[in-house]
Short mmCIF file of C-alpha atoms in Angstrom, two decimals:
data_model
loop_
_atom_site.label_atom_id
_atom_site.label_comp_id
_atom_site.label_asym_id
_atom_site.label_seq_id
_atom_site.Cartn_x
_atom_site.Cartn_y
_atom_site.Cartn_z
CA UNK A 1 35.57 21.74 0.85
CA UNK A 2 31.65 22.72 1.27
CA UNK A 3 29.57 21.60 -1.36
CA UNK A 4 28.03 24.56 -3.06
CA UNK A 5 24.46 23.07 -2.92
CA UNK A 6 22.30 22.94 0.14
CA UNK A 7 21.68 19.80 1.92
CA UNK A 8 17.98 18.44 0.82
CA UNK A 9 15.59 16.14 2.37
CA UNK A 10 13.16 15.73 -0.23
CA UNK A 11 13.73 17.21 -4.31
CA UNK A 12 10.90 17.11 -6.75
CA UNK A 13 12.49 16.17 -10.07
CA UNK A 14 12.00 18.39 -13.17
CA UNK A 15 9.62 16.65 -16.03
CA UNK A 16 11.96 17.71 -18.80
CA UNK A 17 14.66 15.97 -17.40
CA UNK A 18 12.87 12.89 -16.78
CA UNK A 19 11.89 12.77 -20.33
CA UNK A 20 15.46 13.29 -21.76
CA UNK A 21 17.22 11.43 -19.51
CA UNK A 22 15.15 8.57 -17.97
CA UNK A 23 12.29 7.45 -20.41
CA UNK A 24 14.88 7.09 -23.25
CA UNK A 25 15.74 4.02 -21.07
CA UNK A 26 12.49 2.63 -21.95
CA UNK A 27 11.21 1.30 -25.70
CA UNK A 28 8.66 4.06 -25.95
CA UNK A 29 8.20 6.70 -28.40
CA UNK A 30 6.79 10.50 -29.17
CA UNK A 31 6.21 11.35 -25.40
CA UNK A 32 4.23 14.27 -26.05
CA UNK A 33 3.34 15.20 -21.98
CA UNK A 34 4.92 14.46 -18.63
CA UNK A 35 3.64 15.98 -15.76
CA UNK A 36 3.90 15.25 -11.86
CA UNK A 37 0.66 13.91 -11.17
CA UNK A 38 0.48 12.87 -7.43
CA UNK A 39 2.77 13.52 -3.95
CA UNK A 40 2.12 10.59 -1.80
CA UNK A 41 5.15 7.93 -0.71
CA UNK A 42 6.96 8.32 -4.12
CA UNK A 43 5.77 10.76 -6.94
CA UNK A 44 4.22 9.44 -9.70
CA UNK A 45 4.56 11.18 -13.29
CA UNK A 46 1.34 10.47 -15.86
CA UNK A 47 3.72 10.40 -18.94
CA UNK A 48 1.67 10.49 -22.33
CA UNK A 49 2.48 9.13 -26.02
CA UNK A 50 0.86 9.92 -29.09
CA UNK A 51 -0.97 6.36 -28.54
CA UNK A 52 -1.11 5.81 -25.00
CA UNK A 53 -0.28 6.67 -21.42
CA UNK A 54 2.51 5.97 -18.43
CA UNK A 55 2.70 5.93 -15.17
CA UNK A 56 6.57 6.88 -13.84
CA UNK A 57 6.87 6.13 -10.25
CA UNK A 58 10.32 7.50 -8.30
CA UNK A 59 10.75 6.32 -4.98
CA UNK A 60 11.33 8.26 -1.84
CA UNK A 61 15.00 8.05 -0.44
CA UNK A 62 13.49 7.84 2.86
CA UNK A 63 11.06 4.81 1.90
CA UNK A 64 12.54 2.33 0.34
CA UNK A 65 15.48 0.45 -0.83
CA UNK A 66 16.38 -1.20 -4.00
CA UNK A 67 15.85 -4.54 -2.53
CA UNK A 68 12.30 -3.83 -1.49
CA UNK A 69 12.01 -1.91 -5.04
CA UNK A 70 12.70 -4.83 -6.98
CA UNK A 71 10.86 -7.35 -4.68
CA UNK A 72 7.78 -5.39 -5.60
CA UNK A 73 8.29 -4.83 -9.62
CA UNK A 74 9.25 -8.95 -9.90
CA UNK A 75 5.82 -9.38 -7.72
CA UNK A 76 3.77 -7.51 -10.10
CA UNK A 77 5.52 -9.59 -13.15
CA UNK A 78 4.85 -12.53 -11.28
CA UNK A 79 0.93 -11.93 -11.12
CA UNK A 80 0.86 -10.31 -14.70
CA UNK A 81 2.37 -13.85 -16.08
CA UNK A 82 -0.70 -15.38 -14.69
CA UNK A 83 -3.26 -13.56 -15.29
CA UNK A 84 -4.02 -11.61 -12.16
CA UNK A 85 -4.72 -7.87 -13.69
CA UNK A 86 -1.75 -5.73 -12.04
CA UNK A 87 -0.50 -2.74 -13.97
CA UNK A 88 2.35 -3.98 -15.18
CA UNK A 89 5.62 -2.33 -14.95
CA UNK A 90 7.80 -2.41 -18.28
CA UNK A 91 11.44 -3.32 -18.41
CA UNK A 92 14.30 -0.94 -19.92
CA UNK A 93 16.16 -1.79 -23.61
CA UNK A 94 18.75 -3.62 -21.10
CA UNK A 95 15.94 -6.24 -18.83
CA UNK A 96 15.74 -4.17 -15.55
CA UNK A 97 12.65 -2.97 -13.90
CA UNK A 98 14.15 -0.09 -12.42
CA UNK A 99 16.58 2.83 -12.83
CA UNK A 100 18.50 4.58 -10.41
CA UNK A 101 18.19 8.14 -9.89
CA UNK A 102 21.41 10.04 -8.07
CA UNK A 103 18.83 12.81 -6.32
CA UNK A 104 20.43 15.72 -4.32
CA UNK A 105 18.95 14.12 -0.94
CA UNK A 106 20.12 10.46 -2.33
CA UNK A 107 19.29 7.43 -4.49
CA UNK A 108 16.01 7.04 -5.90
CA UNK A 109 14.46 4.45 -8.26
CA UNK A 110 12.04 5.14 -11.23
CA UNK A 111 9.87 2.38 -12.43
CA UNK A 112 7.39 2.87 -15.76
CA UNK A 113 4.31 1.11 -15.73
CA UNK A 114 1.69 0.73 -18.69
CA UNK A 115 -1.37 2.82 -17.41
CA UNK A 116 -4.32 0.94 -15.61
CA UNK A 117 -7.57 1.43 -17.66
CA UNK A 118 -10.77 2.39 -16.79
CA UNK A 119 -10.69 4.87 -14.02
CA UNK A 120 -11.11 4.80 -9.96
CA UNK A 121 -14.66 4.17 -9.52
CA UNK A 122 -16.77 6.89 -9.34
CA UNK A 123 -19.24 7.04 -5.86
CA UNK A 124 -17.17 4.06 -4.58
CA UNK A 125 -17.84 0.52 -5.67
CA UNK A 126 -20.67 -1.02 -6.76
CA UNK A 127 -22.18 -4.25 -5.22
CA UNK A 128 -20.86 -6.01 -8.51
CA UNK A 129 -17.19 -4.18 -8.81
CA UNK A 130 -17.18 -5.23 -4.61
CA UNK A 131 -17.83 -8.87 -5.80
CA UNK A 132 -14.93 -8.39 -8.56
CA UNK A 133 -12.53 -7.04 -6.34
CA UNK A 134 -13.00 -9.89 -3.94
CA UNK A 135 -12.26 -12.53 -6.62
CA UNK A 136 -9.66 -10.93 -7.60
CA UNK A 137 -7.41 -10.71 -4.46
CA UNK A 138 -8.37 -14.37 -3.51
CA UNK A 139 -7.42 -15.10 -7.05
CA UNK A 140 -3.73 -12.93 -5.89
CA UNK A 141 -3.20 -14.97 -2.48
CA UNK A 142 -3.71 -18.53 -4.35
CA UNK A 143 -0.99 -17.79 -6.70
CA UNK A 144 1.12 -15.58 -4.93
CA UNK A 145 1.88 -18.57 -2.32
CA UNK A 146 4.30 -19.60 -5.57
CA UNK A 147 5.97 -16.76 -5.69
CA UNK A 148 9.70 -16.53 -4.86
CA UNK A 149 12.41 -13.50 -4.85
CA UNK A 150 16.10 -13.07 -4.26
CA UNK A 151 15.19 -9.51 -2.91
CA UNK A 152 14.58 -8.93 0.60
CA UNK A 153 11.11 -7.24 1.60
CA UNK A 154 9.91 -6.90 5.17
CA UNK A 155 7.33 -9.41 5.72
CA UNK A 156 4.02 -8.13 7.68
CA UNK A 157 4.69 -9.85 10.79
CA UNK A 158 3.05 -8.46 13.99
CA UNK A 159 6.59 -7.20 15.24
CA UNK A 160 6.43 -4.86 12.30
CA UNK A 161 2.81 -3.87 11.83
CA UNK A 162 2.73 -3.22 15.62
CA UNK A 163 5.98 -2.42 17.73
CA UNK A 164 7.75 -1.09 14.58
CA UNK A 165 4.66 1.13 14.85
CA UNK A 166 4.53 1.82 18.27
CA UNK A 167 8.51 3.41 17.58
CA UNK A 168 7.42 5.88 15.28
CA UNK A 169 4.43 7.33 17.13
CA UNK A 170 5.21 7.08 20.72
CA UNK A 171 7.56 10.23 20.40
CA UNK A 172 4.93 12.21 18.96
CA UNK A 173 2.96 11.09 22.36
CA UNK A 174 5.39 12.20 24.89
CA UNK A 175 2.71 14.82 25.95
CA UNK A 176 -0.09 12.69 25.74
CA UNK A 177 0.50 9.93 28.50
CA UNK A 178 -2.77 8.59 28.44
CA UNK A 179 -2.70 8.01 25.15
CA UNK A 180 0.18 6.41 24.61
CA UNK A 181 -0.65 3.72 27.33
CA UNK A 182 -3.76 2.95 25.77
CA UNK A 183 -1.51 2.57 22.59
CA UNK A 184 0.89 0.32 24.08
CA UNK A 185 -2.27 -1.70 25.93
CA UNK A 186 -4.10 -2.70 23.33
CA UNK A 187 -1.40 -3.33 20.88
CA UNK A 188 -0.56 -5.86 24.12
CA UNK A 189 -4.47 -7.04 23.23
CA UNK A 190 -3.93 -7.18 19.65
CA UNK A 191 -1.00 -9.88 19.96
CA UNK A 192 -2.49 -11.66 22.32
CA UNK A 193 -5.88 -12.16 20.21
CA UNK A 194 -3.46 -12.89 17.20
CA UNK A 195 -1.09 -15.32 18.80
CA UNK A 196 -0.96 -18.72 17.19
CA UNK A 197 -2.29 -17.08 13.75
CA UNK A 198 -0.54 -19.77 10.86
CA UNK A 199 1.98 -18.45 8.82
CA UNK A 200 1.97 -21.38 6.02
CA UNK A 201 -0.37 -21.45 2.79
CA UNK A 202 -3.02 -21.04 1.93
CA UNK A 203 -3.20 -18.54 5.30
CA UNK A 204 0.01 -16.94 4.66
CA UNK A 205 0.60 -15.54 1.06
CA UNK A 206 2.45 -12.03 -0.69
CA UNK A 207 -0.70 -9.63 0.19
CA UNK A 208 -1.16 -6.39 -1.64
CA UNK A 209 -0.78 -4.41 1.78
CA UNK A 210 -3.63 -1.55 0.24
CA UNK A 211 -6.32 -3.09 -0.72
CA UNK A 212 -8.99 0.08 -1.28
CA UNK A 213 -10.82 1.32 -4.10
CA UNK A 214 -8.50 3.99 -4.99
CA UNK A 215 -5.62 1.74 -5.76
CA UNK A 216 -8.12 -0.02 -8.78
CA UNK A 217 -9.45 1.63 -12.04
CA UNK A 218 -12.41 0.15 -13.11
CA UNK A 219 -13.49 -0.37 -17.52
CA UNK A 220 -17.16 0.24 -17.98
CA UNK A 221 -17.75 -3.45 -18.29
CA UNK A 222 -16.04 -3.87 -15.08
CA UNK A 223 -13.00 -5.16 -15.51
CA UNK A 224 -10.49 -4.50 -12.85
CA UNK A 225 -6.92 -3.54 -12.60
CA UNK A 226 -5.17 -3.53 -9.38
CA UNK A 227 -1.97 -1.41 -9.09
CA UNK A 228 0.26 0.59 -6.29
CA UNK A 229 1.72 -2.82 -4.68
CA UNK A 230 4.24 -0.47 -2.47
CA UNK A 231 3.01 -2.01 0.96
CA UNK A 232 2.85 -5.69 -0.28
CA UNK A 233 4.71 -7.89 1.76
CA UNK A 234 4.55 -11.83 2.76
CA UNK A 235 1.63 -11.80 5.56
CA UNK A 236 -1.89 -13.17 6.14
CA UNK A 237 -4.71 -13.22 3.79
CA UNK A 238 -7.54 -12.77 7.43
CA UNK A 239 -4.97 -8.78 7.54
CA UNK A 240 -5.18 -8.27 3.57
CA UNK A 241 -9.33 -8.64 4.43
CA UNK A 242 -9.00 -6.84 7.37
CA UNK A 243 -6.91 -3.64 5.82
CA UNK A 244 -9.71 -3.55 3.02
CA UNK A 245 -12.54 -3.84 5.76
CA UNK A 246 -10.68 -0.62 7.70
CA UNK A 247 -10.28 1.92 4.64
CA UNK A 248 -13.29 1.05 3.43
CA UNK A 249 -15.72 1.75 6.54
CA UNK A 250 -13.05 4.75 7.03
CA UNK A 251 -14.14 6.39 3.97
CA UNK A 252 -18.01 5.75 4.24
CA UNK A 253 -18.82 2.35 2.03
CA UNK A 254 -21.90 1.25 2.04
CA UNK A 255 -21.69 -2.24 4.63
CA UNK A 256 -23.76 -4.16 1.80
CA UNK A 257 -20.19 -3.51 -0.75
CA UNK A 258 -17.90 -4.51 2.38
CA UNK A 259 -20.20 -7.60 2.60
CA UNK A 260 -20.42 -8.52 -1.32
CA UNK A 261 -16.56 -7.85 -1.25
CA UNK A 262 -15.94 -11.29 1.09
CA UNK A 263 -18.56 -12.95 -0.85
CA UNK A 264 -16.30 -12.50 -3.79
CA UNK A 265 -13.02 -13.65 -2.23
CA UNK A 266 -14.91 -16.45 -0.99
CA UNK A 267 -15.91 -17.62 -3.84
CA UNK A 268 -12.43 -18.06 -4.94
CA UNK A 269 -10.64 -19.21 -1.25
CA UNK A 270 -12.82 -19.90 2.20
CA UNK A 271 -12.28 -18.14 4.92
CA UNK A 272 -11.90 -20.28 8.38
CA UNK A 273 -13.54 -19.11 11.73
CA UNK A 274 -10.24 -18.27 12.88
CA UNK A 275 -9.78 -15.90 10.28
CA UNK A 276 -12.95 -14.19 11.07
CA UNK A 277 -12.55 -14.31 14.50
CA UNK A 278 -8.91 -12.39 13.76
CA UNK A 279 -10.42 -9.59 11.28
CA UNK A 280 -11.68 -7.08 14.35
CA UNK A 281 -7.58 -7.11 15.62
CA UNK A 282 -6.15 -7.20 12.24
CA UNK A 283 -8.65 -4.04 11.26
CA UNK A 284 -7.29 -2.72 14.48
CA UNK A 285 -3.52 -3.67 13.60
CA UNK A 286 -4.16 -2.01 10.06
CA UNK A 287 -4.94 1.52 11.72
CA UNK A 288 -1.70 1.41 13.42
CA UNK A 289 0.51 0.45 10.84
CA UNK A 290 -1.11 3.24 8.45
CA UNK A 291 -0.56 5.59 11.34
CA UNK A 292 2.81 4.90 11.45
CA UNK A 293 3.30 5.27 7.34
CA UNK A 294 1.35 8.64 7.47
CA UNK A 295 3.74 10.04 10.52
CA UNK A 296 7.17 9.16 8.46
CA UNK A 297 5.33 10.61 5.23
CA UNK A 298 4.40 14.14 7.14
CA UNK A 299 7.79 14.07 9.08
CA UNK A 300 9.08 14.85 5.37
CA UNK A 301 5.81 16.93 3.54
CA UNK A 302 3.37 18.63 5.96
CA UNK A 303 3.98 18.49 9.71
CA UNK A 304 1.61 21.23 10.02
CA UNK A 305 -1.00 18.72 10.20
CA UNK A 306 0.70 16.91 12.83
CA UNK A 307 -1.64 18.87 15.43
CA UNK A 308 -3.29 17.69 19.16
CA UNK A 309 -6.70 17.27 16.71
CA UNK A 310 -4.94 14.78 14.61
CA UNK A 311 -3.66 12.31 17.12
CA UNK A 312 -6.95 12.71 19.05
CA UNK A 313 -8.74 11.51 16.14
CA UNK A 314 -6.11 9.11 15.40
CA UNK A 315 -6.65 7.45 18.76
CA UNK A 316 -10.84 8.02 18.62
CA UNK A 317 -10.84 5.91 15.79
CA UNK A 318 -8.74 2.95 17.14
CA UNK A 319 -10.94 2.82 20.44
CA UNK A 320 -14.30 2.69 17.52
CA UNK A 321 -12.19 -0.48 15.87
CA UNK A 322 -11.91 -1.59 19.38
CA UNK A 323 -15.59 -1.74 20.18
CA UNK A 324 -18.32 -4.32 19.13
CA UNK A 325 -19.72 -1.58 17.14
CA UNK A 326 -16.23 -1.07 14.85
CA UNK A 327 -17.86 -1.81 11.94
CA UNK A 328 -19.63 1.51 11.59
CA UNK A 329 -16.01 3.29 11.91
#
């Protein structure tokens, strides 16, 4: 027999029922507003008390699993137990981390978490909130070498960042041949420059996977919280630098905050010439991979942006990573 409803790729879940029949789960009281507060690779709900605020993430059925769900959430208790400041998810009356959702286009998974405070900085960050930042991720890679889970997350392993990349964009390249040699060349580069990078502590750690200042809300005394772990992932700490170093020249910040940034993380680990030396490729690597995320994103929201303009820009950018000016990108 046909189901009566129509097949769905993506649903947007209604507020009402979220509060009725998902935040009961949790032990908090007198919701007074929910509201869908941002589209990106799940939807997060800002869900408001009379005495404080929420955040209510629901996965993607396209994105990710349960396994890579709960990898994340017992990451972020992990850090919160020692002191790094993550926004910290909460656990229902009965000790999980997440609930399952039975969504017309499949299974989805809502997590709460308390809200971060303080705000994303305004203008970018400041020489001192670069410094902070930096501390506080080297502070995240020398603890999160203890960290151990059950639940399987993809590691950020050049096969991944790179040829699991390649996949998802070639197609979209078919008319483009140029292009997508120069993709597949100096991915070729990349590995090559990369090859013999260690994969055992302190070089290899759980990184954050999107390090930028939009994923932080900073108090007015400074203090940081980090949050959105969805991209973490076992990988090195020279990428986690390297991801930072590519949004952040992306979206315009100042060189002297990129610089006081890797002051700060030194201050808490060194970084090794090698590591240095690996930062240009990894920035490089970085602008693939997030290539790659935005593609499967858009294949689901908006592929009216998927335009000639886009990949053109898409690829102008790599070849400004690629040159001895990539800094200035």
């Amino acid at each position: 027999m046909t189901s009566p409803f129509f097949p769905v790729t993506y649903s947007t879940l209604a507020c009402d029922a979220l509060v009725s029949r998902i935040l009961p789960h949790f032990q908090i009281k007198d919701i007074t507003h929910c509201k869908l507060w941002h589209r990106g690779l799940s939807d997060v709900y800002l869900v408001e008390t009379a005495v404080q605020s929420f955040v209510l993430r629901v996965s993607h059925a396209h994105w990710r699993t349960k396994s890579e769900i709960d990898f994340e959430l017992e990451l972020l208790v992990f850090l919160q137990q020692r002191d790094i400041p993550v926004a910290r998810p909460l656990h229902t009356l009965d000790g999980q981390l997440s609930i399952e959702i039975a969504a017309p286009e499949g299974k989805r998974y809502a997590a709460l978490f308390d809200f971060a405070p303080g705000q994303v900085p305004l203008g970018d960050l400041s020489h001192t909130q670069g410094q902070k930042l930096g501390e506080t991720i080297g502070r995240l890679h020398q603890v999160a070498t203890d960290f151990h889970s059950q639940a399987h997350r993809q590691p950020l392993t050049l096969d991944y960042l790179l040829d699991d990349s390649l996949d998802a964009i070639a197609p979209f390249l078919q008319h483009r041949p140029q292009d997508r040699e120069y993709l597949i060349e100096i991915i070729s580069e990349i590995k090559n420059k990369l090859q013999g990078m260690p994969k055992d502590p302190p070089f290899w750690s759980v990184c954050w996977g999107d390090p930028h200042s939009g994923n932080v809300h900073f108090t007015d005394d400074n203090q940081v919280t980090l949050f959105d772990f969805d991209q973490c992932g076992y990988g090195w700490r020279a990428f986690e630098l390297a991801k930072f170093l590519h949004v952040s020249a992306r979206t315009g910040m100042q060189k002297k905050v990129r610089n006081s940034f890797l002051e700060g993380y030194q201050t808490v680990q060194a970084v090794t010439p090698k590591e240095e030396d690996s930062i240009q490729p990894f920035s490089q690597a970085a602008h693939i991979w997030q290539w790659s995320i935005g593609l499967k994103s858009a294949k689901v929201h908006d592929n009216c942006r998927l335009d000639d303009s886009y990949f053109s820009q898409r690829i102008q950018q790599l070849k400004m990573l690629s040159s001895p000016e990539w800094e200035l990108f």
